[in-house]
Amino acid sequence: MPAHSHTSAPEGEAPPPDPAVVAGRRRAVRLMLYVLVPIGLATLAGLVLLWPDGEQTAAQQAAESFLPPGTTYPEATIASLEPYQCAEATGSAPAQTCATAVMVIGEGVGAGDYVQVDLPAEVVAEGVEVGDELVLNRDPGTDGGDAAYGFYDFPRGTPIVVLALFFTLVVGAVARLRGLLALVGLGFAFVVLLQFMLPALLDGGSPIWVSLVGSSAIMFVVLYLAHGFSARTTTALLGTLFGLGLSAVLGAVAVAAAHLTGSNDENTIQLLQFDPTLDFSGLVLAATVVAGLGILNDVTITQASAVWQLHEAAPTAGWRELFRRGMSIGRDHIASTIYTIVFAYAGAALPLLLIFELYQRPFWIVLTGTEVGEQVVRTLVGGIALVLAVPVTTLIGALVATAATMRTQPPAPEPTEEEREAQRRRERLRALREQAAAAGPGGEPPQRRDPR
């Protein structure tokens, strides 16, 4: 019988990967790239065509009248504090106390100068004292006039920096290099958002195309940077792009059908004053697409990883079996993700929900009203795209994983003469055992009935 050659790894080391399996997986990835490469080229073309020209937009020009050029935000220290009553008690509302503060500018133009600033009641209620630091806004004035100072905000740089460093440390300690690369990808996402998407929207670009192009660019870089270039990551990217496209299509239909104008809060009203030509309904759609980025990435990479882990555990399983097992994991993930989406919105909109509770409006009127209805539509559109991305990602992963195995399995060798003879002996032995089992208790075979 011909000998079969086997390559064994040194003791204590993992055996080298099967070159045929590796080649099969590479072929499977190439099949997916036939779809991804055109999408990537279209994304690059969209970035070039939609990239803002850098000139001031109408909204930016209008905003200059609200924010004079040269306005800065220095930190200053309270040198003295003189409280005074700025509102008397009315009914159940207590009296309000404001304060006049003399502050020392600590940085920038006018550092070391003493300035007088009026502090509103909500700032005094926080318990500010002499020696505390506050952020002021400095209006440089015009025609050689004196600069004017006013309270702007509390300084939060130190706690935010400390939390960011601690967050980075925790991510690096637990997720190691992959987690740190995910933070780098997050930085890239903010660059795309701040340098492309927001300026392009202010420049009058199509919200649906700006959001799709920007989101696709983010996903191409973030997924491969954090998870490496592999069939698993490529599977997740295809599922994510499917979810983004579905969010855009469903969002466009839902925004039009629900008559969402996008002008339901103070921020959008202020934008309307700056530039009334902006497409506010389109901004609702763009927000829907961008809001689904993180959760889509989470779900698709989890599903892709699950499918490939299942395939490695059972390499002989067919794509239907892989899909069935992967969807059993995906259903649990969908259930938990739905809770995440809904409660994340409820937490962010808690003050608004409290106001509605005080007004005692009917639940259905609140749910379908402008303020809540926009968020409900956005949540439902994102949820539909999220749920449908799970079976699509699972199916792609199952097909690719099994295609790699089927392409790399060599044809079964022809049995030798000795193997054929052994198979014939096994068949004869099995036939004898069946005859013995059919025999009666005395060892005699059962009597045949007379057909007559």
CSV table of C-alpha atoms in Angstrom, one decimal:
chain,number,residue,atom,x,y,z
A,1,MET,CA,0.0,0.0,0.0
A,2,PRO,CA,1.5,3.4,-0.9
A,3,ALA,CA,2.7,5.4,2.0
A,4,HIS,CA,1.2,8.8,2.8
A,5,SER,CA,3.6,11.6,3.7
A,6,HIS,CA,2.8,13.8,6.8
A,7,THR,CA,4.5,16.8,8.0
A,8,SER,CA,4.8,16.9,11.8
A,9,ALA,CA,5.6,19.9,13.9
A,10,PRO,CA,8.2,19.9,16.6
A,11,GLU,CA,7.0,18.8,20.0
A,12,GLY,CA,5.3,21.6,21.9
A,13,GLU,CA,4.6,23.7,18.8
A,14,ALA,CA,1.4,24.1,16.9
A,15,PRO,CA,1.3,22.3,13.6
A,16,PRO,CA,1.8,24.5,10.6
A,17,PRO,CA,-1.4,25.6,8.8
A,18,ASP,CA,-2.4,23.5,5.8
A,19,PRO,CA,-1.2,25.4,2.7
A,20,ALA,CA,-4.3,24.1,0.8
A,21,VAL,CA,-6.6,25.5,3.4
A,22,VAL,CA,-4.8,28.8,3.5
A,23,ALA,CA,-4.9,29.1,-0.3
A,24,GLY,CA,-8.6,28.3,-0.2
A,25,ARG,CA,-9.3,31.0,2.3
A,26,ARG,CA,-7.3,33.5,0.2
A,27,ARG,CA,-9.5,32.6,-2.8
A,28,ALA,CA,-12.6,33.1,-0.8
A,29,VAL,CA,-11.4,36.5,0.3
A,30,ARG,CA,-10.7,37.4,-3.3
A,31,LEU,CA,-14.3,36.6,-4.1
A,32,MET,CA,-15.5,39.1,-1.5
A,33,LEU,CA,-13.0,41.7,-2.7
A,34,TYR,CA,-14.7,41.6,-6.1
A,35,VAL,CA,-17.6,43.2,-4.3
A,36,LEU,CA,-15.6,45.4,-1.9
A,37,VAL,CA,-13.2,46.9,-4.4
A,38,PRO,CA,-15.9,48.7,-6.5
A,39,ILE,CA,-17.5,49.9,-3.2
A,40,GLY,CA,-14.1,51.2,-2.0
A,41,LEU,CA,-13.4,53.0,-5.3
A,42,ALA,CA,-16.9,54.5,-5.2
A,43,THR,CA,-16.2,55.7,-1.7
A,44,LEU,CA,-12.9,57.4,-2.8
A,45,ALA,CA,-14.7,59.0,-5.7
A,46,GLY,CA,-17.4,60.3,-3.4
A,47,LEU,CA,-14.8,61.8,-1.1
A,48,VAL,CA,-13.2,63.6,-4.0
A,49,LEU,CA,-16.5,64.9,-5.4
A,50,LEU,CA,-18.2,65.8,-2.1
A,51,TRP,CA,-15.2,67.2,-0.3
A,52,PRO,CA,-15.9,70.9,0.6
A,53,ASP,CA,-14.0,73.6,-1.2
A,54,GLY,CA,-12.8,75.3,2.0
A,55,GLU,CA,-14.7,78.5,1.4
A,56,GLN,CA,-16.9,80.0,4.1
A,57,THR,CA,-20.5,78.7,3.9
A,58,ALA,CA,-23.5,80.8,4.4
A,59,ALA,CA,-24.0,79.4,7.9
A,60,GLN,CA,-20.4,80.2,8.9
A,61,GLN,CA,-20.8,83.8,7.6
A,62,ALA,CA,-24.0,84.2,9.6
A,63,ALA,CA,-22.5,82.8,12.7
A,64,GLU,CA,-19.8,85.5,12.7
A,65,SER,CA,-22.4,88.0,13.8
A,66,PHE,CA,-23.2,85.9,16.8
A,67,LEU,CA,-19.6,85.1,17.6
A,68,PRO,CA,-17.2,88.1,16.9
A,69,PRO,CA,-13.9,87.2,15.3
A,70,GLY,CA,-11.0,86.8,17.8
A,71,THR,CA,-13.2,85.5,20.6
A,72,THR,CA,-11.2,83.4,23.0
A,73,TYR,CA,-12.0,81.3,26.0
A,74,PRO,CA,-9.4,81.8,28.8
A,75,GLU,CA,-9.4,80.3,32.2
A,76,ALA,CA,-9.5,82.6,35.2
A,77,THR,CA,-9.4,82.3,39.0
A,78,ILE,CA,-11.9,83.8,41.3
A,79,ALA,CA,-10.1,86.5,43.5
A,80,SER,CA,-13.2,87.7,45.3
A,81,LEU,CA,-16.9,86.9,45.3
A,82,GLU,CA,-19.9,89.1,46.3
A,83,PRO,CA,-23.3,87.3,46.3
A,84,TYR,CA,-26.5,89.1,45.8
A,85,GLN,CA,-30.2,88.2,45.4
A,86,CYS,CA,-31.2,88.3,41.7
A,87,ALA,CA,-34.7,86.8,42.0
A,88,GLU,CA,-37.2,86.7,44.8
A,89,ALA,CA,-39.1,83.7,45.9
A,90,THR,CA,-42.3,83.1,44.0
A,91,GLY,CA,-44.7,80.4,45.0
A,92,SER,CA,-42.8,77.1,45.4
A,93,ALA,CA,-39.7,78.5,43.7
A,94,PRO,CA,-37.0,79.6,46.1
A,95,ALA,CA,-35.1,82.9,45.9
A,96,GLN,CA,-32.1,82.9,43.5
A,97,THR,CA,-28.7,84.1,44.4
A,98,CYS,CA,-26.2,85.5,41.8
A,99,ALA,CA,-22.7,86.9,42.4
A,100,THR,CA,-20.3,89.4,41.2
A,101,ALA,CA,-16.8,87.9,40.9
A,102,VAL,CA,-13.4,89.6,40.5
A,103,MET,CA,-11.3,87.2,38.5
A,104,VAL,CA,-7.6,87.0,37.5
A,105,ILE,CA,-7.1,86.0,33.8
A,106,GLY,CA,-4.7,83.0,33.8
A,107,GLU,CA,-3.7,82.6,30.1
A,108,GLY,CA,-3.7,84.2,26.7
A,109,VAL,CA,-4.2,87.9,25.9
A,110,GLY,CA,-4.7,89.8,29.1
A,111,ALA,CA,-3.1,87.2,31.4
A,112,GLY,CA,-2.7,88.6,34.9
A,113,ASP,CA,-5.5,91.2,34.4
A,114,TYR,CA,-8.3,91.6,37.0
A,115,VAL,CA,-11.8,91.6,35.4
A,116,GLN,CA,-15.3,91.7,36.9
A,117,VAL,CA,-17.8,89.0,35.8
A,118,ASP,CA,-21.4,88.4,36.8
A,119,LEU,CA,-22.1,84.8,37.7
A,120,PRO,CA,-25.7,83.5,37.1
A,121,ALA,CA,-27.6,81.7,39.8
A,122,GLU,CA,-27.0,78.2,38.4
A,123,VAL,CA,-23.3,78.8,38.7
A,124,VAL,CA,-23.5,80.1,42.3
A,125,ALA,CA,-25.7,77.1,43.2
A,126,GLU,CA,-22.8,74.8,42.4
A,127,GLY,CA,-21.0,76.2,45.4
A,128,VAL,CA,-18.2,78.2,43.7
A,129,GLU,CA,-15.7,79.8,46.0
A,130,VAL,CA,-12.7,82.1,46.0
A,131,GLY,CA,-9.8,80.2,44.3
A,132,ASP,CA,-12.0,78.2,41.9
A,133,GLU,CA,-11.3,78.4,38.2
A,134,LEU,CA,-13.9,79.2,35.6
A,135,VAL,CA,-13.8,79.5,31.8
A,136,LEU,CA,-14.7,82.9,30.4
A,137,ASN,CA,-15.4,84.1,26.9
A,138,ARG,CA,-13.4,87.2,25.8
A,139,ASP,CA,-14.8,89.5,23.2
A,140,PRO,CA,-11.9,91.6,21.9
A,141,GLY,CA,-14.2,94.5,21.1
A,142,THR,CA,-14.1,96.7,18.0
A,143,ASP,CA,-12.5,100.1,17.1
A,144,GLY,CA,-10.0,99.8,19.9
A,145,GLY,CA,-12.6,99.4,22.6
A,146,ASP,CA,-11.9,97.4,25.8
A,147,ALA,CA,-12.4,93.7,25.8
A,148,ALA,CA,-15.5,92.3,27.4
A,149,TYR,CA,-15.5,89.2,29.6
A,150,GLY,CA,-18.4,86.9,30.5
A,151,PHE,CA,-18.9,83.5,32.2
A,152,TYR,CA,-18.8,80.7,29.7
A,153,ASP,CA,-18.5,77.3,31.5
A,154,PHE,CA,-16.8,75.2,34.1
A,155,PRO,CA,-13.3,73.8,33.3
A,156,ARG,CA,-13.6,70.1,32.7
A,157,GLY,CA,-10.2,69.4,31.0
A,158,THR,CA,-8.6,67.7,34.0
A,159,PRO,CA,-11.3,65.1,34.7
A,160,ILE,CA,-11.8,64.4,31.0
A,161,VAL,CA,-8.0,63.9,30.4
A,162,VAL,CA,-7.7,61.7,33.4
A,163,LEU,CA,-10.7,59.6,32.4
A,164,ALA,CA,-9.3,59.4,28.8
A,165,LEU,CA,-5.9,58.2,30.0
A,166,PHE,CA,-7.5,55.7,32.4
A,167,PHE,CA,-9.7,54.4,29.6
A,168,THR,CA,-6.7,54.0,27.2
A,169,LEU,CA,-4.9,52.2,30.0
A,170,VAL,CA,-7.8,49.8,30.6
A,171,VAL,CA,-8.3,49.1,26.9
A,172,GLY,CA,-4.5,48.5,26.4
A,173,ALA,CA,-4.3,46.2,29.4
A,174,VAL,CA,-7.4,44.1,28.5
A,175,ALA,CA,-7.6,44.2,24.7
A,176,ARG,CA,-3.8,45.0,24.2
A,177,LEU,CA,-2.7,45.9,20.7
A,178,ARG,CA,-6.1,45.3,19.1
A,179,GLY,CA,-7.8,47.6,21.6
A,180,LEU,CA,-5.3,50.4,21.0
A,181,LEU,CA,-5.7,50.0,17.3
A,182,ALA,CA,-9.4,50.4,17.8
A,183,LEU,CA,-8.7,53.7,19.6
A,184,VAL,CA,-6.6,54.8,16.6
A,185,GLY,CA,-9.5,53.9,14.3
A,186,LEU,CA,-11.9,56.0,16.5
A,187,GLY,CA,-9.6,58.9,16.0
A,188,PHE,CA,-9.7,58.4,12.3
A,189,ALA,CA,-13.5,58.4,12.5
A,190,PHE,CA,-13.6,61.7,14.2
A,191,VAL,CA,-11.2,63.2,11.6
A,192,VAL,CA,-13.6,62.1,8.8
A,193,LEU,CA,-16.6,63.4,10.8
A,194,LEU,CA,-15.0,66.8,11.5
A,195,GLN,CA,-13.0,67.4,8.3
A,196,PHE,CA,-15.4,65.9,5.8
A,197,MET,CA,-18.9,65.2,6.9
A,198,LEU,CA,-19.8,68.2,8.9
A,199,PRO,CA,-18.2,70.8,6.5
A,200,ALA,CA,-19.8,69.0,3.5
A,201,LEU,CA,-23.3,69.1,5.1
A,202,LEU,CA,-22.8,72.9,5.9
A,203,ASP,CA,-21.7,73.4,2.3
A,204,GLY,CA,-25.0,72.1,1.0
A,205,GLY,CA,-23.9,68.5,0.1
A,206,SER,CA,-26.5,65.8,-0.2
A,207,PRO,CA,-27.0,64.5,3.4
A,208,ILE,CA,-27.7,60.9,2.2
A,209,TRP,CA,-24.6,60.7,0.0
A,210,VAL,CA,-22.3,62.6,2.5
A,211,SER,CA,-23.4,60.2,5.3
A,212,LEU,CA,-23.0,57.1,3.2
A,213,VAL,CA,-19.6,58.1,1.8
A,214,GLY,CA,-18.2,59.2,5.1
A,215,SER,CA,-19.6,56.2,7.0
A,216,SER,CA,-18.2,53.8,4.3
A,217,ALA,CA,-14.7,55.4,4.6
A,218,ILE,CA,-14.8,55.1,8.3
A,219,MET,CA,-15.8,51.4,8.2
A,220,PHE,CA,-13.2,50.5,5.6
A,221,VAL,CA,-10.4,51.8,7.8
A,222,VAL,CA,-11.7,51.1,11.3
A,223,LEU,CA,-12.6,47.4,10.8
A,224,TYR,CA,-9.3,46.4,9.1
A,225,LEU,CA,-7.3,48.5,11.5
A,226,ALA,CA,-8.8,47.0,14.6
A,227,HIS,CA,-9.3,43.4,13.4
A,228,GLY,CA,-6.7,42.9,10.7
A,229,PHE,CA,-7.1,41.9,7.1
A,230,SER,CA,-8.8,38.5,7.1
A,231,ALA,CA,-11.8,36.7,5.7
A,232,ARG,CA,-13.6,37.2,9.0
A,233,THR,CA,-13.1,41.0,8.9
A,234,THR,CA,-14.1,41.2,5.2
A,235,THR,CA,-17.3,39.3,6.0
A,236,ALA,CA,-18.1,41.8,8.8
A,237,LEU,CA,-17.4,44.7,6.5
A,238,LEU,CA,-19.8,43.4,3.8
A,239,GLY,CA,-22.5,43.0,6.5
A,240,THR,CA,-21.8,46.5,7.8
A,241,LEU,CA,-22.0,48.1,4.4
A,242,PHE,CA,-25.3,46.2,3.8
A,243,GLY,CA,-26.7,47.6,7.0
A,244,LEU,CA,-25.6,51.2,6.2
A,245,GLY,CA,-27.2,51.0,2.7
A,246,LEU,CA,-30.4,49.6,4.2
A,247,SER,CA,-30.4,52.4,6.9
A,248,ALA,CA,-30.2,55.0,4.2
A,249,VAL,CA,-33.0,53.5,2.0
A,250,LEU,CA,-35.4,52.9,4.9
A,251,GLY,CA,-34.5,56.2,6.5
A,252,ALA,CA,-35.3,58.1,3.3
A,253,VAL,CA,-38.7,56.4,3.1
A,254,ALA,CA,-39.5,56.8,6.8
A,255,VAL,CA,-38.4,60.5,7.0
A,256,ALA,CA,-40.6,61.4,4.0
A,257,ALA,CA,-43.6,59.3,5.2
A,258,ALA,CA,-43.4,60.6,8.8
A,259,HIS,CA,-43.0,64.3,7.6
A,260,LEU,CA,-39.9,64.7,9.9
A,261,THR,CA,-38.7,68.3,9.4
A,262,GLY,CA,-35.7,68.1,11.7
A,263,SER,CA,-36.5,71.5,13.3
A,264,ASN,CA,-37.6,70.2,16.7
A,265,ASP,CA,-35.0,71.6,19.1
A,266,GLU,CA,-33.0,74.7,19.9
A,267,ASN,CA,-30.0,73.6,17.9
A,268,THR,CA,-31.8,73.1,14.7
A,269,ILE,CA,-33.7,76.3,15.1
A,270,GLN,CA,-30.4,78.1,15.5
A,271,LEU,CA,-29.1,76.4,12.4
A,272,LEU,CA,-32.2,77.5,10.6
A,273,GLN,CA,-31.4,81.1,11.5
A,274,PHE,CA,-27.8,80.7,10.2
A,275,ASP,CA,-28.8,79.1,6.9
A,276,PRO,CA,-32.5,78.4,6.1
A,277,THR,CA,-31.5,76.6,2.9
A,278,LEU,CA,-30.0,73.6,4.7
A,279,ASP,CA,-31.9,70.3,4.2
A,280,PHE,CA,-33.0,69.6,7.8
A,281,SER,CA,-35.0,66.5,6.8
A,282,GLY,CA,-31.8,65.2,5.2
A,283,LEU,CA,-29.9,65.9,8.4
A,284,VAL,CA,-32.3,63.6,10.2
A,285,LEU,CA,-31.5,60.9,7.6
A,286,ALA,CA,-27.8,61.6,7.9
A,287,ALA,CA,-28.0,61.3,11.7
A,288,THR,CA,-29.8,57.9,11.3
A,289,VAL,CA,-27.0,56.5,9.2
A,290,VAL,CA,-24.2,57.8,11.4
A,291,ALA,CA,-26.0,56.7,14.6
A,292,GLY,CA,-25.9,53.1,13.4
A,293,LEU,CA,-22.2,52.9,12.7
A,294,GLY,CA,-21.1,51.6,16.1
A,295,ILE,CA,-23.8,49.1,16.8
A,296,LEU,CA,-23.6,47.7,13.2
A,297,ASN,CA,-19.9,47.3,13.6
A,298,ASP,CA,-20.4,45.5,16.9
A,299,VAL,CA,-23.0,43.1,15.6
A,300,THR,CA,-21.4,42.2,12.3
A,301,ILE,CA,-17.9,41.5,13.7
A,302,THR,CA,-19.4,39.4,16.4
A,303,GLN,CA,-21.4,37.3,13.9
A,304,ALA,CA,-18.4,36.9,11.6
A,305,SER,CA,-16.2,35.8,14.5
A,306,ALA,CA,-18.9,33.4,15.6
A,307,VAL,CA,-19.2,31.8,12.2
A,308,TRP,CA,-15.5,31.4,11.7
A,309,GLN,CA,-15.0,29.9,15.2
A,310,LEU,CA,-17.8,27.5,14.5
A,311,HIS,CA,-16.2,26.5,11.3
A,312,GLU,CA,-12.8,25.9,13.0
A,313,ALA,CA,-14.6,23.7,15.6
A,314,ALA,CA,-16.5,21.7,12.9
A,315,PRO,CA,-14.6,22.1,9.6
A,316,THR,CA,-16.7,19.4,7.9
A,317,ALA,CA,-20.0,21.2,8.6
A,318,GLY,CA,-21.9,22.5,5.6
A,319,TRP,CA,-22.9,26.1,5.1
A,320,ARG,CA,-26.5,25.4,6.1
A,321,GLU,CA,-25.3,23.9,9.4
A,322,LEU,CA,-22.9,26.9,10.0
A,323,PHE,CA,-25.7,29.3,9.2
A,324,ARG,CA,-28.1,27.6,11.6
A,325,ARG,CA,-25.6,27.6,14.5
A,326,GLY,CA,-24.5,31.1,13.8
A,327,MET,CA,-28.0,32.4,13.8
A,328,SER,CA,-28.6,30.8,17.2
A,329,ILE,CA,-25.9,33.1,18.5
A,330,GLY,CA,-27.1,36.0,16.4
A,331,ARG,CA,-30.7,35.8,17.9
A,332,ASP,CA,-29.3,36.2,21.4
A,333,HIS,CA,-27.2,39.2,20.2
A,334,ILE,CA,-30.2,40.8,18.5
A,335,ALA,CA,-32.3,40.5,21.7
A,336,SER,CA,-29.6,42.2,23.9
A,337,THR,CA,-28.9,44.9,21.3
A,338,ILE,CA,-32.5,45.9,21.0
A,339,TYR,CA,-32.5,46.7,24.7
A,340,THR,CA,-29.2,48.6,24.3
A,341,ILE,CA,-30.7,50.9,21.6
A,342,VAL,CA,-33.9,51.6,23.4
A,343,PHE,CA,-32.5,52.3,26.8
A,344,ALA,CA,-29.6,54.3,25.4
A,345,TYR,CA,-32.2,56.7,23.9
A,346,ALA,CA,-34.3,56.7,27.0
A,347,GLY,CA,-31.3,57.7,29.1
A,348,ALA,CA,-30.3,60.5,26.7
A,349,ALA,CA,-33.8,61.9,26.5
A,350,LEU,CA,-34.6,61.5,30.2
A,351,PRO,CA,-35.1,65.3,30.9
A,352,LEU,CA,-37.4,65.5,27.9
A,353,LEU,CA,-39.4,62.5,29.1
A,354,LEU,CA,-39.7,64.1,32.5
A,355,ILE,CA,-41.2,67.2,30.9
A,356,PHE,CA,-43.8,65.2,29.1
A,357,GLU,CA,-44.6,63.4,32.3
A,358,LEU,CA,-45.3,66.7,34.0
A,359,TYR,CA,-47.5,67.8,31.1
A,360,GLN,CA,-49.6,64.6,31.4
A,361,ARG,CA,-50.0,64.3,27.7
A,362,PRO,CA,-51.5,61.1,26.3
A,363,PHE,CA,-48.8,58.5,25.7
A,364,TRP,CA,-49.6,58.1,22.0
A,365,ILE,CA,-49.4,61.9,21.4
A,366,VAL,CA,-46.0,62.0,23.1
A,367,LEU,CA,-44.7,58.9,21.2
A,368,THR,CA,-45.7,60.3,17.8
A,369,GLY,CA,-44.9,63.9,18.5
A,370,THR,CA,-42.1,65.8,16.8
A,371,GLU,CA,-39.6,65.6,19.6
A,372,VAL,CA,-40.0,61.9,20.4
A,373,GLY,CA,-41.3,60.7,17.1
A,374,GLU,CA,-38.0,61.6,15.3
A,375,GLN,CA,-36.0,59.5,17.7
A,376,VAL,CA,-38.5,56.7,17.5
A,377,VAL,CA,-38.3,56.6,13.7
A,378,ARG,CA,-34.5,56.8,13.8
A,379,THR,CA,-34.4,53.9,16.4
A,380,LEU,CA,-36.7,51.7,14.4
A,381,VAL,CA,-34.9,52.3,11.1
A,382,GLY,CA,-31.5,51.5,12.7
A,383,GLY,CA,-33.0,48.5,14.5
A,384,ILE,CA,-34.4,47.0,11.2
A,385,ALA,CA,-31.0,47.5,9.5
A,386,LEU,CA,-29.3,46.0,12.5
A,387,VAL,CA,-31.5,42.9,12.7
A,388,LEU,CA,-31.3,42.2,8.9
A,389,ALA,CA,-27.5,42.6,8.9
A,390,VAL,CA,-27.2,39.6,11.3
A,391,PRO,CA,-28.5,36.9,8.9
A,392,VAL,CA,-26.8,38.6,5.9
A,393,THR,CA,-23.4,38.6,7.7
A,394,THR,CA,-23.9,35.0,9.0
A,395,LEU,CA,-24.8,33.8,5.5
A,396,ILE,CA,-21.8,35.4,3.9
A,397,GLY,CA,-19.5,34.0,6.6
A,398,ALA,CA,-21.0,30.5,6.2
A,399,LEU,CA,-20.7,30.5,2.5
A,400,VAL,CA,-17.1,31.8,2.5
A,401,ALA,CA,-15.9,29.5,5.2
A,402,THR,CA,-17.3,26.4,3.6
A,403,ALA,CA,-16.2,27.5,0.1
A,404,ALA,CA,-12.7,27.7,1.4
A,405,THR,CA,-12.9,24.2,2.8
A,406,MET,CA,-14.6,22.7,-0.3
A,407,ARG,CA,-12.1,24.3,-2.7
A,408,THR,CA,-9.2,22.9,-0.7
A,409,GLN,CA,-10.3,19.4,0.0
A,410,PRO,CA,-8.3,17.1,-2.4
A,411,PRO,CA,-10.2,14.4,-4.2
A,412,ALA,CA,-10.4,11.1,-2.4
A,413,PRO,CA,-7.7,8.6,-3.6
A,414,GLU,CA,-8.7,5.5,-5.4
A,415,PRO,CA,-8.8,2.5,-3.0
A,416,THR,CA,-6.1,-0.1,-3.4
A,417,GLU,CA,-6.8,-3.8,-4.1
A,418,GLU,CA,-6.1,-4.7,-0.5
A,419,GLU,CA,-8.7,-2.0,0.6
A,420,ARG,CA,-11.3,-3.4,-1.8
A,421,GLU,CA,-10.8,-6.9,-0.5
A,422,ALA,CA,-11.1,-5.7,3.1
A,423,GLN,CA,-14.3,-3.9,2.2
A,424,ARG,CA,-15.7,-7.1,0.6
A,425,ARG,CA,-14.9,-9.1,3.8
A,426,ARG,CA,-16.6,-6.5,5.9
A,427,GLU,CA,-19.7,-6.8,3.7
A,428,ARG,CA,-19.8,-10.6,3.9
A,429,LEU,CA,-19.4,-10.5,7.7
A,430,ARG,CA,-22.2,-8.0,8.0
A,431,ALA,CA,-24.5,-10.2,5.9
A,432,LEU,CA,-23.7,-13.2,8.1
A,433,ARG,CA,-24.6,-11.2,11.2
A,434,GLU,CA,-27.9,-10.2,9.7
A,435,GLN,CA,-28.8,-13.8,8.9
A,436,ALA,CA,-27.9,-14.8,12.5
A,437,ALA,CA,-30.1,-12.0,13.9
A,438,ALA,CA,-33.0,-13.2,11.7
A,439,ALA,CA,-32.7,-16.8,12.9
A,440,GLY,CA,-35.1,-18.2,15.5
A,441,PRO,CA,-34.3,-18.9,19.2
A,442,GLY,CA,-33.2,-22.4,18.4
A,443,GLY,CA,-30.8,-21.2,15.8
A,444,GLU,CA,-33.0,-22.3,12.9
A,445,PRO,CA,-34.0,-19.7,10.4
A,446,PRO,CA,-37.8,-18.8,10.5
A,447,GLN,CA,-40.0,-21.0,8.3
A,448,ARG,CA,-41.3,-19.4,5.1
A,449,ARG,CA,-45.0,-19.3,4.6
A,450,ASP,CA,-46.5,-21.3,1.8
A,451,PRO,CA,-47.6,-18.8,-0.8
A,452,ARG,CA,-50.6,-20.9,-1.5
